[in-house]
Structure formats: structure tokens, C-alpha cells
Amino acid sequence: MYQCADILGKVERMIDKDEKKITRVLFCGPHFPASHTYTREYLKEFPFVQVDDVPLDDVPGVIQNYNICIVKTMKFDSNLLSRAEKMKLIMQYGVGLEGVDIDSATKFGIKVARIPSHVTGNAASCAEMAIYLMLGLLRKQNEMQIAIKQRKLGDPIGDTLLGKTVFILGFGNIGIDLAKRLRPFGVKIIATKRSWATHSLVSCLSNVSVQNGPVNDLVDEKGGHEDIHKFASKADIVVCCLCLNSDTVGVVNKPFISLMRKGSLLVNIARGGLLDYEAVSYYLESGHLGGLGIDVAWTEPFDPDDPILKFSNVLVTPHVAGVTDYSHRSMSKVVGDVAIQLHEGRPLTGIEVVN
């Protein structure tokens, strides 16, 4: 009897020991499914790392079991963070960390990090989507589909990017990649950024060749955040590339849009909260705003019955600007490598820790 109990105790101790050898990675919710699918594929040869995707409602009940968390669209407040007893690192599968209470995470000893967009192809993917939306609005994509159904030829008449002035609102990694791709279209590029320190631009492009000269040559006119209204009045197209924070929420509001040229286009591939919904809807209704192209929205997933879809000059995509096979496989490698590094107690590389 004693021998049996001794064996059971030994087995339990072995299980406990094995449990400690597993590094657990939690992906929150079902959205952006390629994120957890590709990460799981990348780590299939590393049995000591376990990747789980958990429904949003179930996260609070299991978060205490995980060492790394990929937040995706979930909000992490102080209450949820207090339950993350084993958590060492919270990451975003991308760059946006506005849903994480970073101060609380710091208090609980949890590192918070983003994956820099310029090293994974995420910025390039977002830049390409911005151009896709611009061209779709200029060439009247929705009206063309109607024309096909009505068997029309040579209608509607669209427009070109050639000769347009494009205002890049927020000249970070995405803005830089967008400017590089816009140059061959023959546009004038104006941009605003809080700081135009040369070293920050160079560091962003350390592994990228610029075909059209130095980084500063990508922009015809530069300004600070205080110049956004002035620049809005000069542009045919405004592209939002800003991070979302307390200073930028609702920055594209009635005063901003009222100063845009009549018939100008608005594109947002950053965060939905940058746009004031009521203002956008009002100026679409009045005809002042010539078109709206958004990959991100005020509510996500996007409501297919949203009244804004009644306008033929509105294009909406389901938050897929950065969701390409290239960018997601690159980010899955970063997440996988970080999980291995954490498991082995090595320094974490490939991420930008913000606390």
C-alpha cells in the first residue's frame, strides 16, 4: 500500500515537473485566425511550446495558466491582468497596443510588446491596401460593378492618382512605405509627424532600400501635428496612418473634414477610432466628402447593416490591410521565436518592449 502511494506521488511529481517545461501561449478570440494557425505551424517541431486559441469570453477563466498572451482585439484592464499569475509577456500580433493597460501590466511585472511593422512586411501590406482603396475610390469601384450589371460600356468616368496631392496623416513605418509606393504615380506627397528627427526615419528603413533618394525626399512638404488642419485643406486624398491614443482619438472630426477640399477622399488603414463617425457620415451625406475607404471601423467586426454602406462612394474591407500571407508568416516566426527564447531564458529579440 505504501509502495503504491509512493509510486503515485512520484508520478504526480513527474507531471508537475513536466508541466513546468511547457511554455504556454494564449491567442485571444477567433478573429485573425491565421495568427494562431501560422504560429502553431511554425512551432510544430517545438513540443515544449503550446499554442492555444481561446474564445474571448473564456479568457478570464484560463489566463492564469499562460506565460505569453497575444491580445488581438481583446481589452486587457487591471482586473484581467491581475489574474495573469504566470504571465511574462503580452504581445500584439502587429503594432497596436491601445487595448492594453500598460501601467497595470508594469505593476504586475508583465512586459508588453509590439512587433515592429517594418521588419515583417506589415507596413508594406498596409501601404498597399491604402493604394488599393485610393484607386478603388478614384476609379469608382462600386459604380463599375453596377455598370456591369446594367451592361454599360465606358461608364463611369473615374480619375487617376496622377497629379493628386496625398496627405499622409502620421508618417511612421506605414507612412514611409506608402510614400515610397506613391512616388511612381506622380503625386505630390505632404505629411505630418510629431518629430521629424532624421535618425528615427533612418532606423525605420535600416533594411530597406529607397530608390528615389534619401527618406526626406519622399515628402514634398512636411509638418507637425499642429499643421494637420492646414494640410487637410491642401489635399485631394487624406490617408490616416496614425497610432490611436488619447491625443488622436476622433482627430478626423467635423472641423478637420470641413477644411478638406470638396470632393476629396478619406482613407483609413490605421484604427477606426481616429475617425468621428458622425462627422464622416454627415459630410458623406452632404456631398462634401468625395469618398471613404476604410479597413478599420468604429465597431469591429463591421456591421453589415451600417447606414454608411448606403453610399456608393464608400469602400470597406474587414481589417485585412496587414493580413497577408507574407506578413502573417513573418509575425508568426517572431512570436514563435520569442516563445522559444522565453522558454530557454534567453533575451527576447524581434519585438519592441514598451514598458
PDB file of N, CA and C in Angstrom, residues 152-217:
ATOM      1  N   LYS A 152     -23.439  48.332 -69.238  1.00  0.00           N
ATOM      2  CA  LYS A 152     -22.930  49.593 -69.759  1.00  0.00           C
ATOM      3  C   LYS A 152     -21.468  49.443 -70.152  1.00  0.00           C
ATOM      4  N   LEU A 153     -21.042  50.260 -71.119  1.00  0.00           N
ATOM      5  CA  LEU A 153     -19.641  50.309 -71.505  1.00  0.00           C
ATOM      6  C   LEU A 153     -19.136  51.748 -71.386  1.00  0.00           C
ATOM      7  N   GLY A 154     -17.902  51.910 -70.910  1.00  0.00           N
ATOM      8  CA  GLY A 154     -17.308  53.236 -70.837  1.00  0.00           C
ATOM      9  C   GLY A 154     -17.893  54.136 -69.786  1.00  0.00           C
ATOM     10  N   ASP A 155     -18.526  53.578 -68.789  1.00  0.00           N
ATOM     11  CA  ASP A 155     -19.132  54.352 -67.712  1.00  0.00           C
ATOM     12  C   ASP A 155     -19.029  53.523 -66.432  1.00  0.00           C
ATOM     13  N   PRO A 156     -18.629  54.089 -65.306  1.00  0.00           N
ATOM     14  CA  PRO A 156     -18.496  55.515 -65.008  1.00  0.00           C
ATOM     15  C   PRO A 156     -17.118  56.077 -65.385  1.00  0.00           C
ATOM     16  N   ILE A 157     -17.021  57.396 -65.383  1.00  0.00           N
ATOM     17  CA  ILE A 157     -15.747  58.064 -65.588  1.00  0.00           C
ATOM     18  C   ILE A 157     -15.058  58.205 -64.243  1.00  0.00           C
ATOM     19  N   GLY A 158     -13.884  57.630 -64.123  1.00  0.00           N
ATOM     20  CA  GLY A 158     -13.138  57.717 -62.877  1.00  0.00           C
ATOM     21  C   GLY A 158     -12.053  58.771 -62.955  1.00  0.00           C
ATOM     22  N   ASP A 159     -11.071  58.658 -62.098  1.00  0.00           N
ATOM     23  CA  ASP A 159      -9.978  59.612 -62.075  1.00  0.00           C
ATOM     24  C   ASP A 159      -8.676  58.878 -61.791  1.00  0.00           C
ATOM     25  N   THR A 160      -7.556  59.578 -61.936  1.00  0.00           N
ATOM     26  CA  THR A 160      -6.240  58.982 -61.728  1.00  0.00           C
ATOM     27  C   THR A 160      -5.593  59.524 -60.457  1.00  0.00           C
ATOM     28  N   LEU A 161      -4.615  58.776 -59.977  1.00  0.00           N
ATOM     29  CA  LEU A 161      -3.772  59.292 -58.902  1.00  0.00           C
ATOM     30  C   LEU A 161      -2.820  60.359 -59.430  1.00  0.00           C
ATOM     31  N   LEU A 162      -2.487  60.275 -60.680  1.00  0.00           N
ATOM     32  CA  LEU A 162      -1.574  61.220 -61.306  1.00  0.00           C
ATOM     33  C   LEU A 162      -2.012  62.661 -61.052  1.00  0.00           C
ATOM     34  N   GLY A 163      -1.093  63.445 -60.499  1.00  0.00           N
ATOM     35  CA  GLY A 163      -1.363  64.858 -60.280  1.00  0.00           C
ATOM     36  C   GLY A 163      -2.055  65.190 -58.970  1.00  0.00           C
ATOM     37  N   LYS A 164      -2.392  64.169 -58.190  1.00  0.00           N
ATOM     38  CA  LYS A 164      -3.098  64.409 -56.927  1.00  0.00           C
ATOM     39  C   LYS A 164      -2.111  64.777 -55.808  1.00  0.00           C
ATOM     40  N   THR A 165      -2.639  65.463 -54.805  1.00  0.00           N
ATOM     41  CA  THR A 165      -1.885  65.733 -53.579  1.00  0.00           C
ATOM     42  C   THR A 165      -2.399  64.793 -52.500  1.00  0.00           C
ATOM     43  N   VAL A 166      -1.510  63.977 -51.951  1.00  0.00           N
ATOM     44  CA  VAL A 166      -1.879  62.998 -50.929  1.00  0.00           C
ATOM     45  C   VAL A 166      -1.286  63.432 -49.591  1.00  0.00           C
ATOM     46  N   PHE A 167      -2.155  63.559 -48.602  1.00  0.00           N
ATOM     47  CA  PHE A 167      -1.734  63.915 -47.250  1.00  0.00           C
ATOM     48  C   PHE A 167      -1.649  62.650 -46.417  1.00  0.00           C
ATOM     49  N   ILE A 168      -0.430  62.278 -46.019  1.00  0.00           N
ATOM     50  CA  ILE A 168      -0.224  61.130 -45.140  1.00  0.00           C
ATOM     51  C   ILE A 168      -0.247  61.645 -43.704  1.00  0.00           C
ATOM     52  N   LEU A 169      -1.301  61.325 -43.001  1.00  0.00           N
ATOM     53  CA  LEU A 169      -1.503  61.782 -41.629  1.00  0.00           C
ATOM     54  C   LEU A 169      -0.858  60.773 -40.679  1.00  0.00           C
ATOM     55  N   GLY A 170       0.395  61.051 -40.284  1.00  0.00           N
ATOM     56  CA  GLY A 170       1.164  60.138 -39.450  1.00  0.00           C
ATOM     57  C   GLY A 170       2.216  59.431 -40.273  1.00  0.00           C
ATOM     58  N   PHE A 171       3.447  59.957 -40.266  1.00  0.00           N
ATOM     59  CA  PHE A 171       4.491  59.444 -41.145  1.00  0.00           C
ATOM     60  C   PHE A 171       5.421  58.503 -40.385  1.00  0.00           C
ATOM     61  N   GLY A 172       4.848  57.377 -39.961  1.00  0.00           N
ATOM     62  CA  GLY A 172       5.643  56.327 -39.323  1.00  0.00           C
ATOM     63  C   GLY A 172       6.037  55.285 -40.354  1.00  0.00           C
ATOM     64  N   ASN A 173       6.183  54.035 -39.926  1.00  0.00           N
ATOM     65  CA  ASN A 173       6.616  52.976 -40.838  1.00  0.00           C
ATOM     66  C   ASN A 173       5.657  52.786 -42.003  1.00  0.00           C
ATOM     67  N   ILE A 174       4.348  52.807 -41.719  1.00  0.00           N
ATOM     68  CA  ILE A 174       3.368  52.636 -42.792  1.00  0.00           C
ATOM     69  C   ILE A 174       3.397  53.839 -43.726  1.00  0.00           C
ATOM     70  N   GLY A 175       3.466  55.033 -43.149  1.00  0.00           N
ATOM     71  CA  GLY A 175       3.509  56.241 -43.962  1.00  0.00           C
ATOM     72  C   GLY A 175       4.712  56.267 -44.882  1.00  0.00           C
ATOM     73  N   ILE A 176       5.856  55.830 -44.379  1.00  0.00           N
ATOM     74  CA  ILE A 176       7.075  55.785 -45.195  1.00  0.00           C
ATOM     75  C   ILE A 176       6.913  54.800 -46.350  1.00  0.00           C
ATOM     76  N   ASP A 177       6.406  53.607 -46.046  1.00  0.00           N
ATOM     77  CA  ASP A 177       6.208  52.620 -47.106  1.00  0.00           C
ATOM     78  C   ASP A 177       5.178  53.095 -48.123  1.00  0.00           C
ATOM     79  N   LEU A 178       4.162  53.809 -47.646  1.00  0.00           N
ATOM     80  CA  LEU A 178       3.147  54.344 -48.557  1.00  0.00           C
ATOM     81  C   LEU A 178       3.753  55.397 -49.477  1.00  0.00           C
ATOM     82  N   ALA A 179       4.554  56.296 -48.921  1.00  0.00           N
ATOM     83  CA  ALA A 179       5.179  57.347 -49.730  1.00  0.00           C
ATOM     84  C   ALA A 179       6.076  56.740 -50.811  1.00  0.00           C
ATOM     85  N   LYS A 180       6.843  55.709 -50.460  1.00  0.00           N
ATOM     86  CA  LYS A 180       7.709  55.047 -51.436  1.00  0.00           C
ATOM     87  C   LYS A 180       6.907  54.491 -52.602  1.00  0.00           C
ATOM     88  N   ARG A 181       5.750  53.932 -52.314  1.00  0.00           N
ATOM     89  CA  ARG A 181       4.937  53.314 -53.356  1.00  0.00           C
ATOM     90  C   ARG A 181       4.129  54.335 -54.146  1.00  0.00           C
ATOM     91  N   LEU A 182       3.863  55.478 -53.544  1.00  0.00           N
ATOM     92  CA  LEU A 182       3.097  56.516 -54.240  1.00  0.00           C
ATOM     93  C   LEU A 182       3.939  57.308 -55.235  1.00  0.00           C
ATOM     94  N   ARG A 183       5.235  57.408 -54.991  1.00  0.00           N
ATOM     95  CA  ARG A 183       6.099  58.230 -55.831  1.00  0.00           C
ATOM     96  C   ARG A 183       5.936  57.947 -57.340  1.00  0.00           C
ATOM     97  N   PRO A 184       5.938  56.678 -57.759  1.00  0.00           N
ATOM     98  CA  PRO A 184       5.823  56.406 -59.203  1.00  0.00           C
ATOM     99  C   PRO A 184       4.484  56.828 -59.816  1.00  0.00           C
ATOM    100  N   PHE A 185       3.475  57.104 -58.991  1.00  0.00           N
ATOM    101  CA  PHE A 185       2.173  57.520 -59.515  1.00  0.00           C
ATOM    102  C   PHE A 185       2.145  58.998 -59.908  1.00  0.00           C
ATOM    103  N   GLY A 186       3.209  59.736 -59.607  1.00  0.00           N
ATOM    104  CA  GLY A 186       3.238  61.143 -59.981  1.00  0.00           C
ATOM    105  C   GLY A 186       2.374  62.021 -59.107  1.00  0.00           C
ATOM    106  N   VAL A 187       2.419  61.784 -57.811  1.00  0.00           N
ATOM    107  CA  VAL A 187       1.619  62.579 -56.876  1.00  0.00           C
ATOM    108  C   VAL A 187       2.523  63.523 -56.080  1.00  0.00           C
ATOM    109  N   LYS A 188       1.901  64.515 -55.483  1.00  0.00           N
ATOM    110  CA  LYS A 188       2.592  65.349 -54.509  1.00  0.00           C
ATOM    111  C   LYS A 188       2.280  64.779 -53.135  1.00  0.00           C
ATOM    112  N   ILE A 189       3.301  64.585 -52.326  1.00  0.00           N
ATOM    113  CA  ILE A 189       3.117  63.975 -51.002  1.00  0.00           C
ATOM    114  C   ILE A 189       3.395  65.010 -49.926  1.00  0.00           C
ATOM    115  N   ILE A 190       2.404  65.217 -49.078  1.00  0.00           N
ATOM    116  CA  ILE A 190       2.589  66.047 -47.892  1.00  0.00           C
ATOM    117  C   ILE A 190       2.312  65.163 -46.675  1.00  0.00           C
ATOM    118  N   ALA A 191       2.976  65.434 -45.578  1.00  0.00           N
ATOM    119  CA  ALA A 191       2.856  64.531 -44.429  1.00  0.00           C
ATOM    120  C   ALA A 191       3.101  65.272 -43.130  1.00  0.00           C
ATOM    121  N   THR A 192       2.473  64.770 -42.072  1.00  0.00           N
ATOM    122  CA  THR A 192       2.706  65.305 -40.730  1.00  0.00           C
ATOM    123  C   THR A 192       3.210  64.201 -39.827  1.00  0.00           C
ATOM    124  N   LYS A 193       4.050  64.631 -38.882  1.00  0.00           N
ATOM    125  CA  LYS A 193       4.666  63.707 -37.935  1.00  0.00           C
ATOM    126  C   LYS A 193       5.050  64.530 -36.711  1.00  0.00           C
ATOM    127  N   ARG A 194       4.927  63.954 -35.543  1.00  0.00           N
ATOM    128  CA  ARG A 194       5.247  64.703 -34.320  1.00  0.00           C
ATOM    129  C   ARG A 194       6.716  65.099 -34.277  1.00  0.00           C
ATOM    130  N   SER A 195       7.595  64.215 -34.746  1.00  0.00           N
ATOM    131  CA  SER A 195       9.025  64.528 -34.746  1.00  0.00           C
ATOM    132  C   SER A 195       9.639  64.057 -36.054  1.00  0.00           C
ATOM    133  N   TRP A 196      10.373  64.939 -36.700  1.00  0.00           N
ATOM    134  CA  TRP A 196      10.994  64.607 -37.973  1.00  0.00           C
ATOM    135  C   TRP A 196      12.498  64.356 -37.799  1.00  0.00           C
ATOM    136  N   ALA A 197      12.883  63.876 -36.634  1.00  0.00           N
ATOM    137  CA  ALA A 197      14.300  63.578 -36.383  1.00  0.00           C
ATOM    138  C   ALA A 197      14.799  62.584 -37.431  1.00  0.00           C
ATOM    139  N   THR A 198      15.880  62.929 -38.088  1.00  0.00           N
ATOM    140  CA  THR A 198      16.396  62.109 -39.187  1.00  0.00           C
ATOM    141  C   THR A 198      16.732  60.691 -38.747  1.00  0.00           C
ATOM    142  N   HIS A 199      17.302  60.579 -37.529  1.00  0.00           N
ATOM    143  CA  HIS A 199      17.746  59.254 -37.082  1.00  0.00           C
ATOM    144  C   HIS A 199      16.588  58.287 -36.945  1.00  0.00           C
ATOM    145  N   SER A 200      15.393  58.796 -36.585  1.00  0.00           N
ATOM    146  CA  SER A 200      14.252  57.887 -36.423  1.00  0.00           C
ATOM    147  C   SER A 200      13.800  57.345 -37.763  1.00  0.00           C
ATOM    148  N   LEU A 201      13.890  58.193 -38.809  1.00  0.00           N
ATOM    149  CA  LEU A 201      13.499  57.721 -40.137  1.00  0.00           C
ATOM    150  C   LEU A 201      14.499  56.703 -40.669  1.00  0.00           C
ATOM    151  N   VAL A 202      15.769  56.986 -40.466  1.00  0.00           N
ATOM    152  CA  VAL A 202      16.800  56.070 -40.947  1.00  0.00           C
ATOM    153  C   VAL A 202      16.684  54.718 -40.260  1.00  0.00           C
ATOM    154  N   SER A 203      16.424  54.737 -38.944  1.00  0.00           N
ATOM    155  CA  SER A 203      16.337  53.476 -38.214  1.00  0.00           C
ATOM    156  C   SER A 203      15.167  52.650 -38.701  1.00  0.00           C
ATOM    157  N   CYS A 204      14.092  53.314 -39.094  1.00  0.00           N
ATOM    158  CA  CYS A 204      12.929  52.587 -39.602  1.00  0.00           C
ATOM    159  C   CYS A 204      13.240  51.893 -40.922  1.00  0.00           C
ATOM    160  N   LEU A 205      14.187  52.459 -41.669  1.00  0.00           N
ATOM    161  CA  LEU A 205      14.468  51.945 -43.000  1.00  0.00           C
ATOM    162  C   LEU A 205      15.835  51.291 -43.100  1.00  0.00           C
ATOM    163  N   SER A 206      16.357  50.834 -41.987  1.00  0.00           N
ATOM    164  CA  SER A 206      17.712  50.306 -41.969  1.00  0.00           C
ATOM    165  C   SER A 206      17.886  49.112 -42.901  1.00  0.00           C
ATOM    166  N   ASN A 207      16.794  48.376 -43.149  1.00  0.00           N
ATOM    167  CA  ASN A 207      16.904  47.212 -44.021  1.00  0.00           C
ATOM    168  C   ASN A 207      16.117  47.391 -45.312  1.00  0.00           C
ATOM    169  N   VAL A 208      15.833  48.651 -45.681  1.00  0.00           N
ATOM    170  CA  VAL A 208      15.021  48.911 -46.856  1.00  0.00           C
ATOM    171  C   VAL A 208      15.752  49.881 -47.770  1.00  0.00           C
ATOM    172  N   SER A 209      15.827  49.571 -49.043  1.00  0.00           N
ATOM    173  CA  SER A 209      16.453  50.491 -49.987  1.00  0.00           C
ATOM    174  C   SER A 209      15.419  51.477 -50.495  1.00  0.00           C
ATOM    175  N   VAL A 210      15.801  52.730 -50.608  1.00  0.00           N
ATOM    176  CA  VAL A 210      14.907  53.773 -51.106  1.00  0.00           C
ATOM    177  C   VAL A 210      15.386  54.158 -52.502  1.00  0.00           C
ATOM    178  N   GLN A 211      14.586  53.876 -53.494  1.00  0.00           N
ATOM    179  CA  GLN A 211      15.004  54.065 -54.867  1.00  0.00           C
ATOM    180  C   GLN A 211      15.038  55.540 -55.261  1.00  0.00           C
ATOM    181  N   ASN A 212      14.295  56.385 -54.590  1.00  0.00           N
ATOM    182  CA  ASN A 212      14.157  57.766 -55.001  1.00  0.00           C
ATOM    183  C   ASN A 212      14.922  58.722 -54.110  1.00  0.00           C
ATOM    184  N   GLY A 213      16.101  58.318 -53.640  1.00  0.00           N
ATOM    185  CA  GLY A 213      16.919  59.213 -52.849  1.00  0.00           C
ATOM    186  C   GLY A 213      16.673  59.046 -51.374  1.00  0.00           C
ATOM    187  N   PRO A 214      17.200  59.989 -50.568  1.00  0.00           N
ATOM    188  CA  PRO A 214      17.049  59.926 -49.114  1.00  0.00           C
ATOM    189  C   PRO A 214      15.588  59.913 -48.683  1.00  0.00           C
ATOM    190  N   VAL A 215      15.353  59.436 -47.451  1.00  0.00           N
ATOM    191  CA  VAL A 215      13.998  59.329 -46.929  1.00  0.00           C
ATOM    192  C   VAL A 215      13.276  60.673 -46.972  1.00  0.00           C
ATOM    193  N   ASN A 216      13.983  61.731 -46.616  1.00  0.00           N
ATOM    194  CA  ASN A 216      13.354  63.047 -46.604  1.00  0.00           C
ATOM    195  C   ASN A 216      12.837  63.460 -47.972  1.00  0.00           C
ATOM    196  N   ASP A 217      13.423  62.917 -49.043  1.00  0.00           N
ATOM    197  CA  ASP A 217      12.983  63.247 -50.393  1.00  0.00           C
ATOM    198  C   ASP A 217      11.649  62.605 -50.749  1.00  0.00           C
TER     199      ASP A 217
END
